[in-house]
Each structure stands twice: as C-alpha cells, then as structure tokens.
Coordinates of C-alpha atoms and ligand atoms in Angstrom, one line a residue:
X1 CA -56.2 -10.0 97.0
X2 CA -60.0 -9.5 95.4
X3 CA -61.0 -11.2 99.0
X4 CA -63.4 -8.4 100.5
X5 CA -64.7 -7.2 97.0
X6 CA -65.4 -10.6 95.9
X7 CA -67.2 -11.2 99.7
X8 CA -69.2 -8.3 99.0
X9 CA -69.7 -8.7 95.5
X10 CA -71.1 -12.3 96.4
X11 CA -73.3 -11.2 99.0
X12 CA -75.0 -8.7 96.7
X13 CA -75.9 -11.6 94.2
X14 CA -77.4 -13.6 97.0
X15 CA -79.8 -11.0 97.9
X16 CA -80.6 -10.3 94.5
X17 CA -81.4 -14.5 94.0
X18 CA -83.5 -14.4 96.6
X19 CA -86.0 -12.1 94.9
X20 CA -88.6 -13.5 92.5
X21 CA -89.0 -10.5 90.8
X22 CA -86.8 -7.5 90.3
X23 CA -87.8 -4.1 91.0
X24 CA -85.9 -1.2 90.1
X25 CA -85.6 0.0 93.8
X26 CA -83.9 -3.6 94.3
X27 CA -81.7 -3.3 91.6
X28 CA -80.9 0.7 92.6
X29 CA -80.1 -0.9 96.0
X30 CA -77.9 -3.8 94.7
X31 CA -76.0 -1.3 92.7
X32 CA -75.1 1.2 95.3
X33 CA -73.7 -1.9 97.3
X34 CA -71.7 -2.9 94.1
X35 CA -70.3 0.7 94.2
X36 CA -69.5 1.0 97.9
X37 CA -67.5 -2.7 97.4
X38 CA -65.8 -1.4 94.6
X39 CA -64.6 1.9 96.6
X40 CA -63.9 0.2 99.1
X41 CA -61.7 -2.2 97.1
X42 CA -59.7 1.3 95.9
X43 CA -61.0 1.4 92.1
X44 CA -60.8 4.6 90.9
X45 CA -64.2 6.6 91.6
X46 CA -64.1 7.7 88.1
X47 CA -63.8 4.4 86.7
X48 CA -66.6 2.8 89.3
X49 CA -69.1 5.7 88.1
X50 CA -69.0 5.0 84.6
X51 CA -68.9 1.0 85.6
X52 CA -72.2 1.2 87.6
X53 CA -73.9 3.7 85.1
X54 CA -73.2 1.1 82.5
X55 CA -74.7 -2.1 84.8
X56 CA -78.0 0.0 85.2
X57 CA -78.2 1.0 81.9
X58 CA -78.3 -2.7 80.9
X59 CA -80.0 -4.1 84.2
X60 CA -83.2 -1.7 84.0
X61 CA -83.5 -2.7 80.1
X62 CA -86.7 -4.4 79.3
X63 CA -85.7 -7.7 78.5
X64 CA -83.8 -8.0 82.1
X65 CA -86.6 -7.0 84.4
X66 CA -89.2 -9.0 82.3
X67 CA -86.7 -12.0 81.9
X68 CA -87.7 -15.3 84.3
X69 CA -84.2 -14.9 85.7
X70 CA -83.5 -11.2 86.0
X71 CA -81.1 -12.0 89.1
X72 CA -78.8 -14.0 86.8
X73 CA -79.1 -11.6 83.8
X74 CA -77.8 -8.8 86.5
X75 CA -74.8 -11.1 87.5
X76 CA -74.2 -11.8 83.7
X77 CA -73.9 -8.1 83.3
X78 CA -72.0 -7.4 86.2
X79 CA -69.4 -10.0 84.8
X80 CA -69.4 -8.8 81.4
X81 CA -68.7 -5.3 82.1
X82 CA -66.1 -6.4 84.5
X83 CA -64.3 -8.3 81.6
X84 CA -64.6 -5.0 79.8
X85 CA -63.0 -2.6 82.7
X86 CA -59.9 -5.4 82.5
X87 CA -59.8 -4.6 78.3
X88 CA -61.1 -8.0 77.4
X89 CA -57.5 -8.8 76.0
X90 CA -55.6 -12.2 77.2
X91 CA -52.5 -11.3 78.8
X92 CA -49.4 -12.5 78.2
X93 CA -47.4 -11.1 75.1
X94 CA -48.7 -10.5 71.7
X95 CA -46.8 -12.4 68.9
X96 CA -44.1 -10.2 67.2
X97 CA -42.2 -11.0 64.1
X98 CA -39.1 -9.1 65.3
X99 CA -36.1 -11.3 66.6
X100 CA -34.5 -10.7 69.0
X101 CA -37.9 -9.3 71.0
X102 CA -36.7 -6.9 73.2
X103 CA -38.7 -6.3 76.2
X104 CA -38.2 -2.7 78.4
X105 CA -39.2 -3.0 81.9
X106 CA -40.3 0.2 83.5
X107 CA -41.3 1.7 86.9
X108 CA -41.1 3.3 90.2
X109 CA -38.1 2.4 92.6
X110 CA -38.8 -1.5 94.5
X111 CA -42.2 -2.0 92.2
X112 CA -40.5 -5.2 91.1
X113 CA -39.3 -4.7 88.0
X114 CA -35.6 -6.9 88.6
X115 CA -37.7 -9.7 89.7
X116 CA -40.3 -9.4 87.0
X117 CA -37.4 -9.5 84.5
X118 CA -35.9 -13.0 86.0
X119 CA -39.6 -14.2 86.3
X120 CA -40.3 -13.2 82.8
X121 CA -37.1 -15.1 81.4
X122 CA -38.1 -17.8 83.2
X123 CA -41.9 -17.9 81.5
X124 CA -40.2 -17.2 78.5
X125 CA -37.9 -20.7 78.7
X126 CA -41.0 -22.2 79.6
X127 CA -42.2 -20.9 76.4
X128 CA -39.6 -22.3 74.5
X129 CA -37.8 -19.1 74.0
X130 CA -34.3 -18.2 74.7
X131 CA -34.2 -14.9 76.5
X132 CA -31.2 -12.9 77.6
X133 CA -31.1 -10.3 80.8
X134 CA -29.3 -7.1 81.0
X135 CA -29.6 -4.5 83.9
X136 CA -29.5 -1.2 82.9
X137 CA -29.1 0.1 86.9
X138 CA -26.1 1.6 86.9
X139 CA -27.4 4.0 89.7
X140 CA -28.0 1.7 92.6
X141 CA -25.0 -0.4 93.4
X142 CA -25.8 -4.1 93.9
X143 CA -28.8 -3.8 91.4
X144 CA -26.6 -5.5 89.0
X145 CA -25.5 -8.0 91.4
X146 CA -29.2 -8.4 92.2
X147 CA -30.1 -9.8 88.3
X148 CA -27.1 -11.5 88.3
X149 CA -28.3 -13.8 91.2
X150 CA -31.4 -14.3 90.0
X151 CA -30.5 -14.7 86.6
X152 CA -28.2 -17.3 88.0
X153 CA -30.8 -19.0 90.0
X154 CA -33.0 -19.3 87.1
X155 CA -30.1 -20.5 84.8
X156 CA -30.8 -17.7 82.2
X157 CA -27.8 -15.5 81.0
X158 CA -27.1 -12.4 82.3
X159 CA -24.9 -10.1 80.2
X160 CA -22.8 -8.3 82.2
X161 CA -19.8 -6.4 80.3
X162 CA -17.4 -6.0 82.7
X163 CA -16.5 -2.5 84.3
X164 CA -19.6 -1.0 81.7
X165 CA -21.2 1.6 83.3
X166 CA -23.1 3.6 80.8
X167 CA -26.8 2.2 80.8
X168 CA -27.0 2.9 77.1
X169 CA -24.0 0.6 76.6
X170 CA -24.8 -2.1 78.6
X171 CA -28.5 -2.6 76.6
X172 CA -26.3 -2.2 73.5
X173 CA -24.0 -5.2 74.7
X174 CA -27.2 -7.7 75.2
X175 CA -28.2 -6.9 71.7
X176 CA -24.9 -7.8 70.2
X177 CA -24.7 -10.4 72.1
X178 CA -27.9 -11.5 71.3
X179 CA -27.3 -11.2 67.7
X180 CA -24.2 -13.3 67.7
X181 CA -25.2 -16.1 69.8
X182 CA -28.9 -16.7 68.8
X183 CA -31.1 -15.4 72.2
X184 CA -34.6 -14.3 70.9
X185 CA -35.2 -12.3 73.8
X186 CA -33.5 -9.3 75.1
X187 CA -34.8 -8.5 78.4
X188 CA -33.9 -4.8 79.6
X189 CA -34.0 -4.1 83.4
X190 CA -33.7 -0.3 84.5
X191 CA -33.1 1.8 87.2
X192 CA -35.9 3.0 89.2
X193 CA -36.7 6.3 91.1
X194 CA -38.6 7.3 94.2
X195 CA -40.4 9.6 91.7
X196 CA -40.8 10.3 88.4
X197 CA -37.7 12.6 87.0
X198 CA -36.5 14.0 84.2
X199 CA -33.0 12.6 84.6
X200 CA -34.6 9.2 84.6
X201 CA -37.0 9.7 81.6
X202 CA -34.2 11.2 79.6
X203 CA -31.9 7.7 80.4
X204 CA -35.0 5.4 79.7
X205 CA -35.5 7.5 76.2
X206 CA -31.7 6.8 75.2
X207 CA -32.0 3.3 76.3
X208 CA -35.3 3.0 74.0
X209 CA -33.4 4.8 71.1
X210 CA -30.8 1.9 71.3
X211 CA -32.6 -1.0 71.8
X212 CA -36.0 -0.3 70.1
X213 CA -38.0 -2.3 72.3
X214 CA -41.0 -4.3 71.0
X215 CA -42.9 -4.0 74.4
X216 CA -42.8 -1.8 77.2
X217 CA -43.7 -3.2 80.3
X218 CA -44.8 -0.8 83.4
X219 CA -44.4 -2.8 86.8
X220 CA -46.7 -1.6 89.1
X221 CA -46.6 -2.7 92.7
X222 CA -50.7 -3.5 93.2
X223 CA -49.8 -2.6 96.9
X224 CA -49.5 0.9 96.2
X225 CA -53.1 1.1 94.6
X226 CA -54.3 4.4 92.7
X227 CA -50.4 5.5 93.0
X228 CA -49.8 2.9 90.8
X229 CA -52.0 3.8 88.2
X230 CA -51.2 7.6 88.3
X231 CA -47.3 6.7 87.6
X232 CA -48.5 4.1 84.9
X233 CA -50.1 7.1 83.1
X234 CA -46.9 9.4 83.5
X235 CA -44.4 6.4 82.4
X236 CA -47.1 6.1 79.5
X237 CA -46.8 9.7 78.5
X238 CA -43.5 10.2 78.9
X239 CA -41.6 7.0 77.2
X240 CA -44.6 5.0 76.3
X241 CA -46.0 1.9 77.7
X242 CA -47.6 -1.5 76.1
X243 CA -48.5 -3.1 78.8
X244 CA -48.7 -3.4 82.4
X245 CA -47.0 -5.8 85.1
X246 CA -49.1 -5.5 88.5
X247 CA -46.8 -7.0 90.7
X248 CA -47.0 -8.5 94.6
X249 CA -51.1 -9.1 94.1
X250 CA -50.2 -11.7 97.0
X251 CA -49.8 -9.0 99.6
X252 CA -52.9 -7.2 100.9
X253 CA -53.8 -4.9 97.8
X254 CA -57.6 -4.5 97.6
X255 CA -57.4 -5.0 94.0
X256 CA -58.8 -1.8 92.7
X257 CA -55.4 -0.9 91.2
X258 CA -55.9 -3.8 88.8
X259 CA -59.8 -2.7 87.9
X260 CA -58.6 0.5 87.3
X261 CA -55.4 0.7 85.0
X262 CA -57.0 -0.2 81.9
X263 CA -59.5 2.3 81.9
X264 CA -57.3 5.2 83.4
X265 CA -53.9 4.5 81.5
X266 CA -55.7 2.3 78.3
X267 CA -53.1 -0.5 78.5
X268 CA -53.9 -4.0 79.1
X269 CA -52.4 -6.0 81.7
X270 CA -50.0 -8.5 80.2
X271 CA -48.8 -10.3 83.6
X272 CA -49.5 -10.5 87.2
X273 CA -46.8 -11.3 90.2
X274 CA -47.9 -13.1 92.9
X275 CA -45.1 -13.8 95.0
X276 CA -41.5 -13.7 95.3
X277 CA -40.8 -16.7 93.9
X278 CA -39.1 -16.8 90.2
X279 CA -42.1 -19.1 89.2
X280 CA -44.7 -16.5 90.6
X281 CA -45.5 -14.7 87.7
X282 CA -48.5 -15.3 85.0
X283 CA -50.2 -13.9 82.0
X284 CA -53.4 -12.3 83.2
X285 CA -56.7 -13.4 82.3
X286 CA -59.5 -10.9 82.3
X287 CA -62.2 -13.6 82.5
X288 CA -60.7 -15.8 84.9
X289 CA -59.9 -13.1 87.4
X290 CA -63.8 -12.2 87.0
X291 CA -64.9 -15.5 87.7
X292 CA -62.8 -15.6 90.8
X293 CA -64.0 -12.4 92.3
X294 CA -67.4 -13.4 91.4
X295 CA -67.4 -16.8 92.9
X296 CA -66.9 -18.9 89.7
X297 CA -63.6 -20.5 90.8
X298 CA -60.5 -20.5 88.2
X299 CA -60.5 -24.1 87.2
X300 CA -58.4 -23.3 84.2
X301 CA -55.6 -21.6 86.1
X302 CA -55.5 -24.8 88.6
X303 CA -55.3 -26.8 85.8
X304 CA -52.4 -24.9 84.6
X305 CA -50.6 -25.0 87.9
X306 CA -51.3 -28.8 88.2
X307 CA -49.8 -29.4 85.0
X308 CA -46.9 -27.1 85.4
X309 CA -45.6 -28.8 88.8
X310 CA -46.4 -32.7 87.5
X311 CA -43.2 -33.5 85.5
X312 CA -44.6 -35.6 82.4
X313 CA -42.3 -38.6 82.7
X314 CA -43.3 -38.6 86.5
X315 CA -46.9 -38.7 85.4
X316 CA -46.5 -41.2 83.0
X317 CA -44.5 -43.8 85.3
X318 CA -47.4 -43.3 87.9
X319 CA -50.2 -44.0 85.6
X320 CA -48.2 -47.2 84.5
X321 CA -48.0 -47.9 88.5
X322 CA -51.4 -47.6 88.9
X323 CA -51.8 -49.6 85.7
X324 CA -49.9 -52.5 87.2
X325 CA -51.3 -51.7 90.8
X326 CA -48.3 -50.9 92.1
X327 CA -49.0 -47.7 93.7
X328 CA -47.2 -47.3 96.8
X329 CA -46.6 -45.6 99.9
X330 CA -43.4 -44.4 98.4
X331 CA -45.4 -43.3 95.3
X332 CA -47.7 -41.6 97.3
X333 CA -45.5 -39.4 99.5
X334 CA -43.8 -38.3 96.3
X335 CA -47.0 -37.0 94.8
X336 CA -47.9 -35.4 98.0
X337 CA -44.9 -33.7 97.4
X338 CA -45.4 -32.9 93.7
X339 CA -48.9 -31.3 95.0
X340 CA -46.9 -29.1 97.7
X341 CA -45.0 -27.8 94.8
X342 CA -47.7 -26.0 93.5
X343 CA -48.2 -23.5 96.5
X344 CA -49.8 -23.0 99.4
X345 CA -52.8 -25.4 99.5
X346 CA -55.1 -22.7 100.8
X347 CA -54.8 -20.6 97.1
X348 CA -55.4 -24.1 95.1
X349 CA -58.4 -24.9 97.0
X350 CA -59.7 -21.2 96.4
X351 CA -59.3 -21.5 92.9
X352 CA -62.1 -24.7 92.9
X353 CA -65.6 -23.5 91.5
X354 CA -67.9 -23.0 94.9
X355 CA -65.2 -22.6 97.3
X356 CA -64.0 -19.4 96.5
X357 CA -65.2 -18.4 100.2
X358 CA -62.4 -19.3 102.2
X359 CA -64.3 -18.2 105.4
X360 CA -66.8 -21.2 104.9
X361 CA -63.9 -23.2 104.5
X362 CA -62.2 -22.1 107.6
X363 CA -63.0 -25.0 109.7
X364 CA -61.8 -27.7 106.8
X365 CA -59.3 -26.0 105.9
X366 CA -56.5 -28.3 104.4
X367 CA -53.7 -28.2 106.5
X368 CA -50.1 -28.0 105.5
X369 CA -49.0 -28.8 108.6
X370 CA -51.2 -32.0 108.4
X371 CA -49.4 -32.8 105.0
X372 CA -45.9 -32.4 106.8
X373 CA -47.5 -35.3 109.3
X374 CA -48.5 -37.2 106.5
X375 CA -45.0 -37.1 105.3
X376 CA -43.3 -37.6 108.5
X377 CA -45.6 -40.7 109.1
X378 CA -44.6 -42.5 105.8
X379 CA -41.0 -41.0 106.2
X380 CA -40.8 -43.1 109.4
X381 CA -41.7 -46.4 107.4
X382 CA -38.7 -48.9 106.4
X383 CA -38.7 -49.2 102.5
X384 CA -40.1 -52.5 102.9
X385 CA -43.2 -51.0 104.4
X386 CA -43.5 -48.4 102.0
X387 CA -43.9 -51.4 99.5
X388 CA -45.7 -53.7 101.0
X389 CA -48.4 -51.5 103.6
X390 CA -49.7 -55.2 104.5
X391 CA -47.1 -56.2 107.0
X392 CA -47.5 -53.0 108.7
X393 CA -48.8 -54.8 111.9
X394 CA -49.4 -52.9 115.3
X395 CA -46.2 -52.9 116.7
X396 CA -44.9 -51.6 113.7
X397 CA -47.6 -49.1 113.8
X398 CA -46.5 -47.8 117.3
X399 CA -43.1 -47.7 116.1
X400 CA -43.8 -45.5 113.2
X401 CA -46.3 -43.2 115.4
X402 CA -43.2 -42.7 117.8
X403 CA -40.8 -42.2 115.4
X404 CA -42.9 -39.7 112.9
X405 CA -44.1 -38.0 116.5
X406 CA -48.0 -38.7 115.5
X407 CA -50.3 -41.0 117.1
X408 CA -51.2 -45.0 116.4
X409 CA -54.7 -43.4 115.0
X410 CA -53.1 -41.1 112.4
X411 CA -50.9 -43.6 111.2
X412 CA -54.3 -46.1 111.1
X413 CA -56.2 -43.3 109.3
X414 CA -53.7 -42.8 106.8
X415 CA -53.1 -46.1 106.5
X416 CA -56.8 -46.9 105.7
X417 CA -57.2 -44.1 103.3
X418 CA -54.1 -45.0 101.7
X419 CA -56.0 -48.6 100.4
X420 CA -58.8 -46.6 99.9
X421 CA -57.2 -44.3 97.3
X422 CA -55.5 -47.3 96.1
X423 CA -58.9 -49.1 95.1
X424 CA -60.3 -45.4 93.3
X425 CA -56.9 -44.9 91.3
X426 CA -57.2 -48.7 90.3
X427 CA -60.5 -47.7 88.9
X428 CA -59.5 -44.9 86.7
X429 CA -56.1 -46.3 86.0
X430 CA -57.8 -48.4 83.1
X431 CA -58.8 -44.8 81.3
X432 CA -55.5 -44.8 79.3
X433 CA -53.0 -42.3 79.6
X434 CA -52.3 -38.7 78.1
X435 CA -53.3 -35.3 79.4
X436 CA -56.7 -36.1 80.5
X437 CA -55.5 -39.7 82.5
X438 CA -52.9 -36.9 84.3
X439 CA -55.7 -34.7 85.2
X440 CA -57.9 -37.6 86.7
X441 CA -54.9 -38.7 88.9
X442 CA -54.4 -35.2 90.0
X443 CA -58.3 -35.0 90.7
X444 CA -57.8 -38.2 92.8
X445 CA -55.1 -37.0 94.5
X446 CA -57.2 -34.0 95.3
X447 CA -59.9 -36.5 96.6
X448 CA -57.8 -38.0 99.0
X449 CA -56.6 -34.8 100.4
X450 CA -60.2 -34.2 101.2
X451 CA -61.2 -37.7 102.3
X452 CA -58.2 -37.0 104.8
X453 CA -60.5 -34.9 106.8
X454 CA -63.5 -36.9 106.6
Ligands
GTP501 N1 -44.4 -10.4 97.8 C1 -44.2 -10.4 96.6 N2 -42.9 -9.6 96.2 C2 -42.3 -9.1 95.1 C3 -43.0 -9.6 94.1 N3 -42.3 -8.7 93.2 C4 -41.2 -8.5 93.8 N4 -41.2 -8.1 94.9 C5 -40.3 -7.7 96.0 O1 -40.2 -6.2 95.8 C6 -38.9 -6.2 96.1 C7 -38.2 -4.9 95.2 O2 -37.9 -5.5 94.0 P1 -37.3 -5.3 92.9 O3 -37.7 -6.5 91.8 O4 -36.0 -5.3 93.5 O5 -37.3 -4.3 92.4 P2 -37.1 -3.2 91.4 O6 -38.2 -2.4 90.5 O7 -35.9 -3.9 90.4 O8 -36.8 -2.1 92.4 P3 -35.3 -0.8 92.0 O9 -34.2 -1.8 91.2 O10 -34.8 -0.8 93.2 O11 -36.1 0.1 91.3 C8 -38.1 -7.5 96.6 O12 -38.0 -7.6 97.4 C9 -38.8 -8.3 95.9 O13 -39.1 -9.9 96.2 C10 -44.3 -10.1 94.1 O14 -44.9 -10.2 93.2 N5 -44.8 -10.2 95.5
MG502 MG1 -34.3 -3.1 90.3

C-alpha cells in the first residue's frame, strides 16, 4: 500500500530539491503533481483539495520562499499536513477506567470483523490484559464457529452459550462471564451485511444498549477504498463509531481510504490489519506511516517487530554465548529462523530508512529462498560440525553441498561469512546486555544478511 503514492511524492521532492531557488511556478507545478498523486491513490477529492490548499498557503509564505532551504521547508509542510490528515492522534486504545472494557466491532460483510476480533484479543493479551471474545453473528451459519476456531488458535477464551441464538443474550452472557471470572476486556463480534440495512442497525443498537461499549470500532476493508469511508460515515451516523480499524492493508489498496477517513468521518484510525495471521494487527501511528510514504523509513516499527519476535530468554542466552565466544552455526540457524518469524524480509527492508524504494532494491533484494538455502546447508551438517565449524574440511563441504542441494561455493561462502559475523558479534558482545544489546545483536544479524549478498 502507498507504494505508488510514495514513489510519486518522492519524485516531486527530488525535483524540488534540484532547484536552488523556488519560485511560485515551481511550487505550483509540484502541487499539481502532489494533487494528481493523491487522487490516483484514491484519496477523497475534497480531502485532496483542502490538503493542497493548505500546503499552498503555507509554502508560498514569505519565510519559506526566502529561506535557505525552501525545498526542505516544502517537504516539512507536506509532512505536517499529511500527519494532520490522519488526525495527529496515536492509534491503539485510549485509556479507560471502566472494567471490563467492552469493544464492539462493526462493519460490512467480509470487512474483517471476526478476524480483527481475534487479532485484537491477541494484541490485548500482549498488553497484559485478559480479553474474552463473543460472537453475536447468529445469521451466518458457521460464523460463531469461525470465531471459536480463531480464539482457540490464539488461546483466547470465547464465550459460546450452548444453543443461544439471540445476539443480545449472547453478548450479555459474555458480560456476565467476564464479571464472574475476571476478564477485563469483552470483545463483541457482530454480524455483517452487504449493505447497511435497518434490521442490522436495530440489532446493533440493541447489543449496544445491553453491553454499553467503551469502544465502537468500525472495521473497514481498505481494498474497497472510498466505499469503506462512506459506510464508516453511515455506521457512525446510525450507531456511533469511536475508531476505525483498516483491514487488508497488505492487499493492493492504494491507501486513499486511510488518508481520507479521518477528514471524512471524523474518527481516528485505531488499528491497521495487514495480513491474515493473528499477529497482523498494529496500532496506527500517523507519523510513522507518513514517514514511510515520504520515504523516511519506519525504524520504530522495525524495532518493535524485532522485539516482538525475539524471545527475551533466547536473546539473553544468545548474548551470553556471544560473550563467551561460543556462538555456533546452530545458534546462527536459530537466529535466522527468528528473523524469518518477523515476517517477509521485503517488508522489513522497506522500513529501513533510505530503502523505502523497493524498486531500487530489486536486484539485491534479500531473498527468502536464499535463507531457505542457508538453513538447508546448516541443517545438512552434523551436530559436531555445527558446533565446531573448523572441522569442516573439503570432503565434508562436498557432502554438505550434496545433502543440501547447494554447491560447494555456497557452503564456502556461508562458512566464511559466518566466521566474519562471529568476529563482529564478538566485538559488540562486551557491550553489555539489556534492550540495547539485543537491538545491536539484531542489527548485526541484519548486517550479516546484507553481507551475504556482497
Ligand atoms: N489479507 C488480509 N486478509 C484479511 C485481513 N483481515 C481479514 N482478512 C480476510 O478477510 C476475510 C473476511 O474476514 P472476516 O473476519 O471473516 O470478516 P467479517 O467482517 O467477520 O465477515 P462477516 O462475518 O461475513 O461479516 C477472511 O478470509 C480473512 O482471512 C487482513 O488484514 N489482510
Ligand atoms: Mg464475521
């Protein structure tokens, strides 16, 4: 998402930076490009117009045109105005005193409510909360079962009173269970419709009256673009919406919906869903998304991802090993697997500053297949070889290459780089533990990933 918008805007900035002095006509030309780029990304046209007008007002100002770095000033203005489009509020859930917190999920059919319910429960668990899920979707056969299955996968309790087919009673049962058993968040999944209809609205209102939600999150399928915005507006009008969850941002959504929703509906984006896995939900951070669009990288998200995937104990064991110079190919393989748990490498690389443009990276894109090969090579070694790589002589190398379906050159390269990496790791190993140490270690592993290709 946002890829083409990002490319185009970065192109505009590049042209601007090429100018030593900005004139009104160069700024006007840039604004025209920005306008087109945003319209093409499916941003609501009224939002685009207001945006461009605001940027123009500020960019044509005396201080900007006369400043020593007018182009940078314009980039700064675009950045600030874009953050303002997102409402300039951090995503996630606002603190609430009430317990249990009750989250009602709303949205059209297939928008991702049920999936989001489970993802949200998982996210809350990570925040130390104890959520309970309940489905009130009695209309679609198997909808209740769908939530139960997802809940089970995520080890979350789903309240499912046997034979109860009244949506309000199902929601109330979850409230009672939460009160009796100490769950501090109740997540209520609701039925969807292809279009907004009165029957559904009456049902949602009844559920709302019964559970008195703290949050009413509208789940919008980002792929449907402006339609998602329109229905968010209607739900807001009829039942009330306190925040939006944009789902399916991993698809080929152009991003316009995300950039329009706050201006059009007036509620902030709380979370974004970026995949079908239960982990694929994150609080929305406007400044980071804007930085990503404008090509400034998204280091914070990257760090968070890395920290979520690394289990602390494992990281400490690793640090210890590095300090004792006892880091083996076995550990290396384990680390590679950890990196892969963080998600596709391409998406991680995209977050590194200066690497925003994937196209430029096309010919040295780190390649998942290559990682599989490295894993295969290490797995073809004996346990002893993995512990003491020095014993891997010529004939062993041949055997390993054959066993892993690779070549002796590849085995050689891997071993050479492993030795280099050990050296690098050792030199940072003495820097002490804690978060900083872990981050450093991750950074080194990434460096290794890059080194492999050189
Ligand atoms: N790629 C991707 N798929 C998603 C995401 N969120 C949900 N889906 C998929 O979208 C489909 C519909 O999701 P559901 O959670 O069942 O949607 P719903 O709103 O509960 O649908 P109804 O209950 O029929 O109204 C499923 O196949 C999900 O796996 C996402 O962030 N990315
Ligand atoms: Mg559902």
